[in-house]
Coordinates of C-alpha atoms in Angstrom, one line a residue:
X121 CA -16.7 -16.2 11.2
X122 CA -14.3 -15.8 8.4
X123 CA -16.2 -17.4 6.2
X124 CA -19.0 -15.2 6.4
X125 CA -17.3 -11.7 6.4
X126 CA -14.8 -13.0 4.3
X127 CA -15.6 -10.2 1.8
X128 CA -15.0 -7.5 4.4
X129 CA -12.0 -9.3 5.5
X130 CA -8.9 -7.9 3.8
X131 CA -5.6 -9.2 5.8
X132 CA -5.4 -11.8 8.5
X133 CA -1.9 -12.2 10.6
X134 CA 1.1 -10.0 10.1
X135 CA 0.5 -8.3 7.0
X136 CA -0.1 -4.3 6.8
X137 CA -3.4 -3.2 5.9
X138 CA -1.2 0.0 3.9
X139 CA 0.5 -3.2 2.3
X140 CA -2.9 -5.1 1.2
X141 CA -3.3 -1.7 -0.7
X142 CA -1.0 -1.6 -2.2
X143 CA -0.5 -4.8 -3.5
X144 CA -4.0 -4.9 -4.6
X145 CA -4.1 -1.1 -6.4
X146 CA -0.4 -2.3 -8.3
X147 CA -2.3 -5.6 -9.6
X148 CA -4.8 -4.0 -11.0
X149 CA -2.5 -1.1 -12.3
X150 CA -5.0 1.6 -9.8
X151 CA -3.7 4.4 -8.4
X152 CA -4.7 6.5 -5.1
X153 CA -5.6 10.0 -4.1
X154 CA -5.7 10.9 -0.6
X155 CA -6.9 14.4 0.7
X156 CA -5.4 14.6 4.1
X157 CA -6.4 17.4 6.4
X158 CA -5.7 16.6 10.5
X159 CA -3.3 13.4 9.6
X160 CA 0.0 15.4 8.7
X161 CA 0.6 13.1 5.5
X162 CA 0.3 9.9 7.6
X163 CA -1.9 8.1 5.3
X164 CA 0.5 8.7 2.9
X165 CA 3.3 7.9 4.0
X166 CA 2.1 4.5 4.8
X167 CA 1.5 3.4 1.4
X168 CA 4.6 5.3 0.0

């Protein structure tokens, strides 16, 4: 199964999705922008 959704998969085990993220965006020296309406900043804060 992995194998074939292995380009939708992006974390497996104990790591954070918010941590994937990041980790990904700071490799490839992105940045985010997040509109944030009914969350109060959660979103956010996560990958802060």
């Amino acid at each position: 199964m992995c194998a074939n959704l292995a380009e939708a998969i992006f974390t497996i085990g104990a790591e954070d999705l918010a941590e994937v993220i990041v980790r990904k965006l700071a490799a490839e020296s992105e940045t985010i922008a997040l509109a944030e309406s009914c969350t109060g900043g959660f979103l956010a804060h996560r990958i802060t």
